[in-house]
Tab-separated table of C-alpha atoms in Angstrom:
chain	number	residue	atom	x	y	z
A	28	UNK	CA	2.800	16.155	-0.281
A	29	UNK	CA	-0.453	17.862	-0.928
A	30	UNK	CA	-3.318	18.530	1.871
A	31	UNK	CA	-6.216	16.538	1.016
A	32	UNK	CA	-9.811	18.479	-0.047
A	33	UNK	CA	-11.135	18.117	3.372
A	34	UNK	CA	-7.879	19.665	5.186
A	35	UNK	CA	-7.632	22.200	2.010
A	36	UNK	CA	-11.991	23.488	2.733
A	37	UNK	CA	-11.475	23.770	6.249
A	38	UNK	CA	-8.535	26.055	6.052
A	39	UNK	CA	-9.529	28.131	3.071
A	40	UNK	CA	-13.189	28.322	5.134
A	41	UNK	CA	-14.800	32.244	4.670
A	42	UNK	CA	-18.030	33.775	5.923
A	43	UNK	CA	-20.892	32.641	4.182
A	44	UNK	CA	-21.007	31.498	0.746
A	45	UNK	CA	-17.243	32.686	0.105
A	46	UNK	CA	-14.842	29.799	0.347
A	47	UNK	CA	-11.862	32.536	1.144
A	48	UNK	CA	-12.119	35.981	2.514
A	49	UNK	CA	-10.743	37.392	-0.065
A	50	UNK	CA	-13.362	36.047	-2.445
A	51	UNK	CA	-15.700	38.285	0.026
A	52	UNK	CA	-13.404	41.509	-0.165
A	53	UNK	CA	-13.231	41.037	-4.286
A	54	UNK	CA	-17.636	40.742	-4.174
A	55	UNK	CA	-18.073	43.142	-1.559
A	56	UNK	CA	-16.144	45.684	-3.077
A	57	UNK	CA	-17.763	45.244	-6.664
A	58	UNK	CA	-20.974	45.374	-5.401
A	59	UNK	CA	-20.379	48.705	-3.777
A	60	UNK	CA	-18.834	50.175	-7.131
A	61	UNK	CA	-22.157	48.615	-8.951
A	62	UNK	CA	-23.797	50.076	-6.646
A	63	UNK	CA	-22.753	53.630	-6.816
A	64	UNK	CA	-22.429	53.336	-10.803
A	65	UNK	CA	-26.265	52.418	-10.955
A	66	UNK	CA	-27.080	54.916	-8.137
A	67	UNK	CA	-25.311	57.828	-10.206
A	68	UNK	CA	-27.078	56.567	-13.258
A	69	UNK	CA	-30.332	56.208	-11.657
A	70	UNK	CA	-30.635	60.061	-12.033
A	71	UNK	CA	-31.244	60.451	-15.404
A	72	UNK	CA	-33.507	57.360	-15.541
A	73	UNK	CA	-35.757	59.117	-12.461
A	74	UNK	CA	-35.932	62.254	-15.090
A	75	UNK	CA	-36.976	60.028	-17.938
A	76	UNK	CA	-39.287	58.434	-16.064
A	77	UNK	CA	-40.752	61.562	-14.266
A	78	UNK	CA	-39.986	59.979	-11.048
A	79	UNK	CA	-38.513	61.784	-7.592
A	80	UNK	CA	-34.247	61.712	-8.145
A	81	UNK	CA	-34.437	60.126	-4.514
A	82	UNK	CA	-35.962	57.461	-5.776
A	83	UNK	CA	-34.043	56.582	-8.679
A	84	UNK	CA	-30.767	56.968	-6.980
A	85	UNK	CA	-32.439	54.445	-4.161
A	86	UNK	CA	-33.123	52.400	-6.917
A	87	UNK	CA	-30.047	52.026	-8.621
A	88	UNK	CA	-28.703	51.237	-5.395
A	89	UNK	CA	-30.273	48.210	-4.673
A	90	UNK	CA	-30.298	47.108	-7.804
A	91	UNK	CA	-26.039	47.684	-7.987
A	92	UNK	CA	-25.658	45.809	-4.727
A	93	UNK	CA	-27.241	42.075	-6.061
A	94	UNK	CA	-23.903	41.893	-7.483
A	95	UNK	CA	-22.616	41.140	-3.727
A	96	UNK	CA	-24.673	37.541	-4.578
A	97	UNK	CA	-22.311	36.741	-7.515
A	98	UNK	CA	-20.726	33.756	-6.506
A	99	UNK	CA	-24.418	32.123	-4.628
A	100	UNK	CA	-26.883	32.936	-6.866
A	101	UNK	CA	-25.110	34.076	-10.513
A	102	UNK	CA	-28.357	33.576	-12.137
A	103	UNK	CA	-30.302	35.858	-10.267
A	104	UNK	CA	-27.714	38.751	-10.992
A	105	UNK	CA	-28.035	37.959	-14.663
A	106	UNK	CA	-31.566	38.181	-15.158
A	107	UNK	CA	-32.074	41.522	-12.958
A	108	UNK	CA	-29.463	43.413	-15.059
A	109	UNK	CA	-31.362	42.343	-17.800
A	110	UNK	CA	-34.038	43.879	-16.331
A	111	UNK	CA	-32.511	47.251	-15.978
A	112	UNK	CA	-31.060	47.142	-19.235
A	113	UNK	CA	-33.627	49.438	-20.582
A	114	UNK	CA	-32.873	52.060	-17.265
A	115	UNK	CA	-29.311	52.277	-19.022
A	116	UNK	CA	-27.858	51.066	-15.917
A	117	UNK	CA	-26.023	48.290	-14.804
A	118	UNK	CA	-23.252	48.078	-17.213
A	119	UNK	CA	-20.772	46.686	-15.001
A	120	UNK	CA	-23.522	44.122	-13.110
A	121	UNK	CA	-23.566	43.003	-16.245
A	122	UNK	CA	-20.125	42.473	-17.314
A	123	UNK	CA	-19.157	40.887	-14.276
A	124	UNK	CA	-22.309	38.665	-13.631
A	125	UNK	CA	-22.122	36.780	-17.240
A	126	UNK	CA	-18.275	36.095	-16.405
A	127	UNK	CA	-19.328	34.519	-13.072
A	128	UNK	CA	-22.716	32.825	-14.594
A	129	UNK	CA	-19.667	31.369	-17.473
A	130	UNK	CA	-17.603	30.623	-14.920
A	131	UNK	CA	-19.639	28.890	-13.108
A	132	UNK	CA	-20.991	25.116	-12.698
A	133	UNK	CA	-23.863	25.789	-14.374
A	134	UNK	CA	-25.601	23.794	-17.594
A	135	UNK	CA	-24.046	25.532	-20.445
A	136	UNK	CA	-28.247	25.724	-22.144
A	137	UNK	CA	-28.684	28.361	-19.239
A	138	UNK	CA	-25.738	30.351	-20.145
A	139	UNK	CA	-26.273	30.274	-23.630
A	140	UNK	CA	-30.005	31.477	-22.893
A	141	UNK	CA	-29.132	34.199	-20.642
A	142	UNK	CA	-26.306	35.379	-22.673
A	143	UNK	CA	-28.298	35.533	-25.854
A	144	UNK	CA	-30.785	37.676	-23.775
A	145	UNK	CA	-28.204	40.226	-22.178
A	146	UNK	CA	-26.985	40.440	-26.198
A	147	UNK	CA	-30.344	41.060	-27.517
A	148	UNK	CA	-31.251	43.320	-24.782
A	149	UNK	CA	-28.328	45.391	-24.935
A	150	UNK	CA	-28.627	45.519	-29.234
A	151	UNK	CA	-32.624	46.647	-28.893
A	152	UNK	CA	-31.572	49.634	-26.444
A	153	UNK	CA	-28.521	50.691	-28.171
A	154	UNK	CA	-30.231	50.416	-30.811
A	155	UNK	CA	-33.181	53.158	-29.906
A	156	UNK	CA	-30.663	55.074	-27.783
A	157	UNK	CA	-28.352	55.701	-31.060
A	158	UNK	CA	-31.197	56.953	-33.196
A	159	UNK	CA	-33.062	59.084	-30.919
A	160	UNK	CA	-29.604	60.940	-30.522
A	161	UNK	CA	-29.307	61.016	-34.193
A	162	UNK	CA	-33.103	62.460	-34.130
A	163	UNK	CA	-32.167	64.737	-32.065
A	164	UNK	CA	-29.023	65.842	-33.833
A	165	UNK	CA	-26.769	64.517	-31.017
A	166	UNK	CA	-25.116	62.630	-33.847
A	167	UNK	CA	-24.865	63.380	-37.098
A	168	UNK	CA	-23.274	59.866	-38.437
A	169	UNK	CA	-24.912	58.103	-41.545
A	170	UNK	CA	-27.868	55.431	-41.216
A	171	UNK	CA	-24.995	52.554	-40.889
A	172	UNK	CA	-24.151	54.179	-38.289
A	173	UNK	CA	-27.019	52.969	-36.028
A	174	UNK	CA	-27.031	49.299	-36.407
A	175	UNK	CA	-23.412	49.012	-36.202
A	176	UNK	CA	-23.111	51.079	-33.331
A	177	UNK	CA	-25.716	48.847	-31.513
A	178	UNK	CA	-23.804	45.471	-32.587
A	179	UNK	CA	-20.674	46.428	-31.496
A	180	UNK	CA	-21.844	47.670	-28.278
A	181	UNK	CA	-24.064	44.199	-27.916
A	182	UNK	CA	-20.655	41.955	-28.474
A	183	UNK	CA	-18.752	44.242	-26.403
A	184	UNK	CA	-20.591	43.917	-23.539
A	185	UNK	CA	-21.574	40.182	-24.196
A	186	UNK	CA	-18.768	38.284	-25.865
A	187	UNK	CA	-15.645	38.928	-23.971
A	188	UNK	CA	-16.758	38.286	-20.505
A	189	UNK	CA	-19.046	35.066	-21.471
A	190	UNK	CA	-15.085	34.091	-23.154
A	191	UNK	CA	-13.460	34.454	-20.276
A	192	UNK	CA	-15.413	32.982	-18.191
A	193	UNK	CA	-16.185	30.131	-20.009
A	194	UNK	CA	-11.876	29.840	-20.134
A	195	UNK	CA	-11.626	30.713	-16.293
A	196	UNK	CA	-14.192	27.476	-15.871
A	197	UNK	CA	-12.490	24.946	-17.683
A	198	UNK	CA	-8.859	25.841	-16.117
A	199	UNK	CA	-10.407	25.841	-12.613
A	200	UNK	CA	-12.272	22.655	-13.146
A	201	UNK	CA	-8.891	21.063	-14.342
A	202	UNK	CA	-6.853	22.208	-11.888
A	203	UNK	CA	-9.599	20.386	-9.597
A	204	UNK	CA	-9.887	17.524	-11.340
A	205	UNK	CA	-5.493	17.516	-11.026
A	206	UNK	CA	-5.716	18.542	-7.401
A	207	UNK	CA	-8.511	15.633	-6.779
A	208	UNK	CA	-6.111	13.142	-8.868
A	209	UNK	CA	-3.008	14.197	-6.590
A	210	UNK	CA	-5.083	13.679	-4.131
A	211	UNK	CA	-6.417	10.142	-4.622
A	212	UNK	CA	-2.911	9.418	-5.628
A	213	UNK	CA	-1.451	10.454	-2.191
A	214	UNK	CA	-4.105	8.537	-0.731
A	215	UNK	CA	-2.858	5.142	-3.180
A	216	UNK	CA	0.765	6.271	-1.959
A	217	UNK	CA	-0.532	5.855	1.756
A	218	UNK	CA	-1.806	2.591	1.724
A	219	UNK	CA	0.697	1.190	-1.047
A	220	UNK	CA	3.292	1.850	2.071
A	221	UNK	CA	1.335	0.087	4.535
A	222	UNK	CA	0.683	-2.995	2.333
A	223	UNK	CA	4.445	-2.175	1.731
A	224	UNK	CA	5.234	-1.982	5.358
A	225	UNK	CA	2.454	-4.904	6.080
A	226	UNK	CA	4.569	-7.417	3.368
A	227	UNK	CA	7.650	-6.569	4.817
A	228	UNK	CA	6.884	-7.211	8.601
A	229	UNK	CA	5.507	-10.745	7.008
A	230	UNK	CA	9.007	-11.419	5.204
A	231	UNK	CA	10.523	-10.550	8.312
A	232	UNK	CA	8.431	-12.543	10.008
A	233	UNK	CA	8.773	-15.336	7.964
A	234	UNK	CA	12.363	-15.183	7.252
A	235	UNK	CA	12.953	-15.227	11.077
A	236	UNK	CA	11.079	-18.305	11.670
A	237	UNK	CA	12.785	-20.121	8.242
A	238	UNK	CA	16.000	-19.196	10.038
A	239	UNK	CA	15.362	-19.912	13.256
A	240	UNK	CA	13.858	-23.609	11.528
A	241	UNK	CA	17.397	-24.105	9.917
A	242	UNK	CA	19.090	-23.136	13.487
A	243	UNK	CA	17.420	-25.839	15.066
A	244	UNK	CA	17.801	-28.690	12.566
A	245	UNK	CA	21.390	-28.110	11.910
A	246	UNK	CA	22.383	-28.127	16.004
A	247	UNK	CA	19.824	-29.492	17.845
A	248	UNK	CA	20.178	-33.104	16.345
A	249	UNK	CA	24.148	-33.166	17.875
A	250	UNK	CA	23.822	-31.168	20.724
A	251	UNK	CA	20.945	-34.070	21.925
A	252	UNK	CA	23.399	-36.621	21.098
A	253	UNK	CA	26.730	-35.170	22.619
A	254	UNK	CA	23.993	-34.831	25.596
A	255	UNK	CA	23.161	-38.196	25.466
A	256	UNK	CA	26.648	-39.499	24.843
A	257	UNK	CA	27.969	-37.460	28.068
A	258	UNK	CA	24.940	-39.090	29.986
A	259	UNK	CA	26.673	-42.445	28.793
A	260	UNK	CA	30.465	-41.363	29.380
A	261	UNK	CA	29.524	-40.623	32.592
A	262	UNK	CA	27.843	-43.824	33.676
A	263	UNK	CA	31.300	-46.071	32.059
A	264	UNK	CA	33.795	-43.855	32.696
A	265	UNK	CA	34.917	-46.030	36.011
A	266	UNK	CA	33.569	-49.196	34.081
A	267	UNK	CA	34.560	-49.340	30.737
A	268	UNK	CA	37.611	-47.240	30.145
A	269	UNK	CA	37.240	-48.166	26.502
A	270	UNK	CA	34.023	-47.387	26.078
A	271	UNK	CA	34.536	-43.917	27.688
A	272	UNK	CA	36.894	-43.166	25.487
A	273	UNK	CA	34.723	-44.042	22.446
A	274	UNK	CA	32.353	-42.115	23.902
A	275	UNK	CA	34.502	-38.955	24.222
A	276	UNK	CA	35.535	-39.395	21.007
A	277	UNK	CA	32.450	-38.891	19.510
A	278	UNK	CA	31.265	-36.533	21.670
A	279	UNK	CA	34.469	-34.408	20.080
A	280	UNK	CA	33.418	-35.014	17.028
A	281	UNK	CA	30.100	-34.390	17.469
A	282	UNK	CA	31.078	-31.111	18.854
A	283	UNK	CA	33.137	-30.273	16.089
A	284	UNK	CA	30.716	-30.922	12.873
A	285	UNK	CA	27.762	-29.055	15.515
A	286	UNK	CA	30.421	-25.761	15.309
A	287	UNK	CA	31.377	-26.018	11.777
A	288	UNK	CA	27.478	-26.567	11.191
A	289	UNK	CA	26.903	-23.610	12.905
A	290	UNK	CA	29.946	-21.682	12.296
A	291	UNK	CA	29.041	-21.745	8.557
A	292	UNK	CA	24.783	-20.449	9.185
A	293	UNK	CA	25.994	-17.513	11.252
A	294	UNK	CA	28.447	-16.732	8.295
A	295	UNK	CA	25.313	-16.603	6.237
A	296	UNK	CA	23.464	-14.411	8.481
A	297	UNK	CA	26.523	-11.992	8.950
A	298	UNK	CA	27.006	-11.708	4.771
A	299	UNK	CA	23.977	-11.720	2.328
A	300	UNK	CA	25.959	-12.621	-0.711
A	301	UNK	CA	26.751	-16.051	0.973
A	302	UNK	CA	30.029	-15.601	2.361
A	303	UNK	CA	31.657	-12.935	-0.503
A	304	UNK	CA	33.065	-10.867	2.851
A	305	UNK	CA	31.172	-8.879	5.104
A	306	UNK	CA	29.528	-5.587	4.252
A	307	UNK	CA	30.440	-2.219	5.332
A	308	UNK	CA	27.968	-1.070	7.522
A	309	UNK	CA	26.962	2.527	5.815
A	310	UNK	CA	25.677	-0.290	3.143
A	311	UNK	CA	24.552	-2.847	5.290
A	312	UNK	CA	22.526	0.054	7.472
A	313	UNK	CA	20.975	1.282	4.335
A	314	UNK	CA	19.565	-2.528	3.235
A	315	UNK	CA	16.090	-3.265	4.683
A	316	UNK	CA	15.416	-6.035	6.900
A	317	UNK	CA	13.072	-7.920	4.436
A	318	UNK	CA	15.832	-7.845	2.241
A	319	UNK	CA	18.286	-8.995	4.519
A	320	UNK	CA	16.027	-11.794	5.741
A	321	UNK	CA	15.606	-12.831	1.873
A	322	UNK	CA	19.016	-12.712	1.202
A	323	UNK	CA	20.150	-14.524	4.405
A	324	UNK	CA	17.356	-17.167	3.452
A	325	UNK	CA	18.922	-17.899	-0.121
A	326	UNK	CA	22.285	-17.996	0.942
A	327	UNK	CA	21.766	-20.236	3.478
A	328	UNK	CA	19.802	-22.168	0.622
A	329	UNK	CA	23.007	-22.168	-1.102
A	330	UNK	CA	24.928	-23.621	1.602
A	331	UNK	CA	22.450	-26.247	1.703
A	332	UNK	CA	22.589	-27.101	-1.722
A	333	UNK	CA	26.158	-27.535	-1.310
A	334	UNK	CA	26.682	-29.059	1.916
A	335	UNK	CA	23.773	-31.233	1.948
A	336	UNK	CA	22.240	-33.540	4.150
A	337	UNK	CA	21.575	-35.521	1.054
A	338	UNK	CA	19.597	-39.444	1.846
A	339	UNK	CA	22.590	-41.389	1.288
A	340	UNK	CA	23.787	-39.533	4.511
A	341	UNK	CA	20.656	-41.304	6.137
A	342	UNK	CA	22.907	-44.578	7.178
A	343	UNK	CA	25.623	-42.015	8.415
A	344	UNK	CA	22.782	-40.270	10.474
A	345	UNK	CA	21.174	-43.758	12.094
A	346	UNK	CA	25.035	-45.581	12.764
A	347	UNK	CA	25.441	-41.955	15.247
A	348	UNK	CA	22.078	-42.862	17.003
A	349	UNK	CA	22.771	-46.689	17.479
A	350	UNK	CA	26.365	-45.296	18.739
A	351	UNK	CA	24.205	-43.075	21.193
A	352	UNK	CA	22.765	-46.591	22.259
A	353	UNK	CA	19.442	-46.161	20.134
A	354	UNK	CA	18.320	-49.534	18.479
A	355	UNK	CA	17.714	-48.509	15.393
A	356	UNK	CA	15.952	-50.560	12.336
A	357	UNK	CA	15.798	-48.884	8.914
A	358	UNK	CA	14.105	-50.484	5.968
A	359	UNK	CA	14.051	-49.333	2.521
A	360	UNK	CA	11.512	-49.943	-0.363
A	361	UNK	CA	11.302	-49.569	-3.778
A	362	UNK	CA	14.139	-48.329	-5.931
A	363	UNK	CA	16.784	-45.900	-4.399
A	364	UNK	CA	16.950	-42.923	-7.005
A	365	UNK	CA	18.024	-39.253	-6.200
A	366	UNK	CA	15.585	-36.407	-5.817
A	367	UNK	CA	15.621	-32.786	-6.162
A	368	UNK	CA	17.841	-30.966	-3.261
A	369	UNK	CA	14.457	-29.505	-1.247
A	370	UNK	CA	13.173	-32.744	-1.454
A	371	UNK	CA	16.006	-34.948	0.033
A	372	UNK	CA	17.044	-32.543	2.416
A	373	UNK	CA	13.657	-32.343	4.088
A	374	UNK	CA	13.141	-36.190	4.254
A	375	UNK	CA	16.401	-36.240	5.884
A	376	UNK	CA	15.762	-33.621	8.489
A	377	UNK	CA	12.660	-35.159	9.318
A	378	UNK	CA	13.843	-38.132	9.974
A	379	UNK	CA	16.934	-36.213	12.239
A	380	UNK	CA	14.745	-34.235	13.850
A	381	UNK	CA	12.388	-37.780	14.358
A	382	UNK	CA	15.038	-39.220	15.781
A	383	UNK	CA	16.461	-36.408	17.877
A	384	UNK	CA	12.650	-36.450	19.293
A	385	UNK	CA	13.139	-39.954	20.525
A	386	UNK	CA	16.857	-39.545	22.562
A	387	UNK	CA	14.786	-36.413	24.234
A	388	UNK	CA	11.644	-38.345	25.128
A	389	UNK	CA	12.013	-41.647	24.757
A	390	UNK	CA	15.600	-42.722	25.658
A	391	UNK	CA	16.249	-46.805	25.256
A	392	UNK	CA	13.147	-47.011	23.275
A	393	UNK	CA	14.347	-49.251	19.650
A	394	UNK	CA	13.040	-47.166	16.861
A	395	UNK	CA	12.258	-48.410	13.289
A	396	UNK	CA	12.891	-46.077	10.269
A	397	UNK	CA	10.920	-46.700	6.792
A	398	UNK	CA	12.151	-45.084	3.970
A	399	UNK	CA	9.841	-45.401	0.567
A	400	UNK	CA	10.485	-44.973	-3.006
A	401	UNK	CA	7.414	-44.845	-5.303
A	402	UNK	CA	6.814	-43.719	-8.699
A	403	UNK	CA	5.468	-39.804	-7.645
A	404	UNK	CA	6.642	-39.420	-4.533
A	405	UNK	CA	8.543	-40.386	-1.094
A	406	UNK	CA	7.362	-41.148	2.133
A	407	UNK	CA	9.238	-41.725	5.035
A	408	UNK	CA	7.906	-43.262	8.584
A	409	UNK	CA	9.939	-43.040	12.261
A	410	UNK	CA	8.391	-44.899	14.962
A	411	UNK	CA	9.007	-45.602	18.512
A	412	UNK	CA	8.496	-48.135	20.764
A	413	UNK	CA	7.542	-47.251	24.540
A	414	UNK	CA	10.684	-46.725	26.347
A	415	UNK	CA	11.962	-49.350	28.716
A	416	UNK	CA	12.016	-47.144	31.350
A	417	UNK	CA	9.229	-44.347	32.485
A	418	UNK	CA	12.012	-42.457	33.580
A	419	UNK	CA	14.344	-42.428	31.126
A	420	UNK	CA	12.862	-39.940	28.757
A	421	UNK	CA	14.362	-37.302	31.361
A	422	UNK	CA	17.391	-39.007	32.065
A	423	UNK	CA	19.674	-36.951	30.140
A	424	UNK	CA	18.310	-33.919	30.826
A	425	UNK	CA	17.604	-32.428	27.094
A	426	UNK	CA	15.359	-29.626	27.190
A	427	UNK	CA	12.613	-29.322	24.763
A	428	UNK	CA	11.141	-26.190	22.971
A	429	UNK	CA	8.203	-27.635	21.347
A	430	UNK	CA	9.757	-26.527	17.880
A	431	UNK	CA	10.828	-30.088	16.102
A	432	UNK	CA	7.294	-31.094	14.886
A	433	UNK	CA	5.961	-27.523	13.971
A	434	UNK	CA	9.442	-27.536	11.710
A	435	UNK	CA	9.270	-30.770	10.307
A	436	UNK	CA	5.382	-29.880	9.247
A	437	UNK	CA	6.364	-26.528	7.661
A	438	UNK	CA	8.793	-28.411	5.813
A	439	UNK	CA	7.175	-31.014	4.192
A	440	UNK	CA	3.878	-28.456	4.146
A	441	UNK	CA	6.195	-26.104	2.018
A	442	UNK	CA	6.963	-28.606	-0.733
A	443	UNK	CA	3.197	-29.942	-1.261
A	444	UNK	CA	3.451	-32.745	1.241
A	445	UNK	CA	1.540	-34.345	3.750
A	446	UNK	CA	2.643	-34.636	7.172
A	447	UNK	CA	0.789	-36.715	10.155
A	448	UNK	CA	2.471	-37.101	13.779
A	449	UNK	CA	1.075	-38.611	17.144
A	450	UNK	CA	1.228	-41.192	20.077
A	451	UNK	CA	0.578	-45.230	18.923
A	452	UNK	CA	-1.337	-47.601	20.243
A	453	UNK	CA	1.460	-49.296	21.977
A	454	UNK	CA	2.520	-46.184	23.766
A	455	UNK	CA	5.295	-45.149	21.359
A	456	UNK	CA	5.489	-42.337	18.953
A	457	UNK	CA	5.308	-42.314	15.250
A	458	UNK	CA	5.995	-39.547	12.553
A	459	UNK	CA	5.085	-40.152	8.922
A	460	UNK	CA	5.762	-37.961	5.825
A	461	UNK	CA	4.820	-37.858	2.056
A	462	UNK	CA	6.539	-35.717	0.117
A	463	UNK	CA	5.831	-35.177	-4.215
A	464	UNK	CA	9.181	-36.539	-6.069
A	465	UNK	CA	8.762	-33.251	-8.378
């Protein structure tokens, strides 16, 4: 890419005025040829005049080297060789300073002013020059002569460099404005890739947590009861034979559906097109995270869709609590209808994740699940007694990561619903959701 203007003026920096040293050769070395043109023609002008030839040449000197203040003060070198017009001197000051004053960022009035001087300066001298040579028989053209001779000198002199400067302006003032647009462009390019960069460490972000959220709801719920129903095999395996093997039993098959469950999410995480085969990795290497994450997250969506949990797996879900030895009392009001997918399968994993909350912290306690149907919406209610026991919220041993209720309020947040947990009166727990229908 481009430097920027303030990296571009500090390494093109010259002495002085001069933006380039170059520019400074160029000046320095017109001046001195102005200068030597207007001290060789300050010779005959100190005879005309009937002044000393030392004086005219130091004249012509001076006046030659103002050219060296082209670029600062273009004015200035206008107007004095206008002045020395009459001197017949000055010819290339001239030239040169009306390119620079056309060139220049100056109000176009005050080069139309100063060039319309220079032209009728140059026509009145030519002008008397041409016929006091024809008086004196210098020139021995017709009367047309003199007047034409004067115009075409005036133009000559005027026209073409006021033209060219006036082009050399424009161009250089577009190719600023371009270089000032590239600029400001580069700079748009900058901070469009760290709002780029910015959205992408959010969908990362995001999609890690949505993942992580899925992890949790999908294995947590049967690890804690294969947990709790190896706490209970345990304490009936010399007791109740039967029972123990019951137990086992559904520990196995707990076991199983938790590795199929996750089997099947770290499919979707290992292929983005939702289990069409894995990528090879030149492709997969080449795909950003973000859209990894996003295409993990739909896929996984997908799965969902298709594998459920749906609400009539709610009974399902309860019947392998009360098997855990949870009393469990569910109640349902209004009339059962279905829902869209996002909708059912939140209410169901809140109420999983509810109830996997109470085998971790409130073992024994009897829980009482309300499920509601109303005309906009659904709202679903899991509350806890105290448990019958202090100690038996550790009994089992289930660890706790602090993640269920931040899940379950993302969830229900995500779909426009309203989510309220915390301790009861009583000393129990309750969690309550309300979730739109649409």
């Amino acid at each position: 890419m481009t430097t920027t203007g303030a990296d571009r003026t500090t390494a093109l920096a010259g002495p002085w005025w001069w933006s380039r040293w170059r520019s400074a050769v160029l000046d320095g070395g017109l001046a001195l040829v102005s200068a030597l043109e207007c001290g060789a023609e300050g010779i005959p002008f100190a005879r005309d005049a009937g002044v000393p030839v030392s004086v005219g040449v130091v004249f012509g000197l001076l006046a030659g080297s103002v050219l060296l203040l082209r670029r600062k003060w273009p004015i200035a070198v206008v107007l004095v060789s206008i002045a020395i017009t009459p001197a017949q001197m000055g010819f290339l000051m001239g030239i040169v300073g009306l390119y620079t004053l056309a060139a220049a960022e100056v109000p176009r009035r005050i080069i139309v002013a100063l060039s319309g001087m220079t032209f009728l300066g140059t026509l009145i001298v030519t002008f008397v020059r041409v016929r006091q040579s024809m008086a004196r028989g210098d020139l021995t053209m017709g009367d047309w002569f003199v007047p034409f001779a004067a115009l075409a000198t005036s133009l000559g002199l005027t026209a073409p460099p006021v033209l060219l400067g006036l082009y050399v302006g424009a161009r250089r003032r577009l190719m600023e404005s371009l270089r000032e647009r590239a600029d400001s462009l580069e700079r748009e390019l900058q901070l469009l890739a760290e709002r780029a960069e910015e959205r992408a460490e959010w969908a990362r972000g995001e999609e890690r947590t949505r993942i992580a959220r899925e992890m949790h709801d999908v294995v947590a719920h049967r690890v804690s009861l294969m947990v709790v129903h190896a706490a209970a095999l345990q304490a009936v395996a010399r007791k109740d034979p039967e029972k123990a093997v019951r137990n086992a039993a559904l520990v196995g098959d707990m076991g199983r559906q938790a590795l199929t469950e996750l089997r099947e999410m770290l499919g979707v995480l290992r292929s983005g097109d939702g289990g069409r085969g894995r990528a090879p990795v030149s492709v997969a290497a080449s795909v950003p995270l973000a859209a990894v994450g996003v295409a993990a997250a739909a896929a996984a969506s997908r799965v969902a869709e298709e594998e459920g949990p749906y609400l009539s797996e709610l009974e399902e879900l309860i019947g392998q609590s009360a098997a855990a030895g949870m009393v469990v009392d569910l109640s349902v009001e209004g009339d059962v209808r279905s829902y869209a997918v996002a909708v059912e399968q939140t209410a169901f994993r809140v109420v999983q994740e509810a109830l996997t909350n109470v085998h971790k912290h409130a073992a024994g306690a009897k829980t009482h699940v309300r499920l509601a149907h109303r005309v906009a919406e659904i709202a679903m209610q899991v509350e806890n007694e105290p448990p019958p026991e202090p100690a038996s919220a550790a009994s089992a041993g289930l660890p706790s990561g602090g993640n269920g209720l931040v899940g379950m309020r993302e969830r229900v947040l995500g779909l426009g619903g309203v989510f309220v947990s915390g301790p009861t009166d009583a000393g129990g727990f309750r969690v309550s959701a309300v979730i739109p229908a649409a």
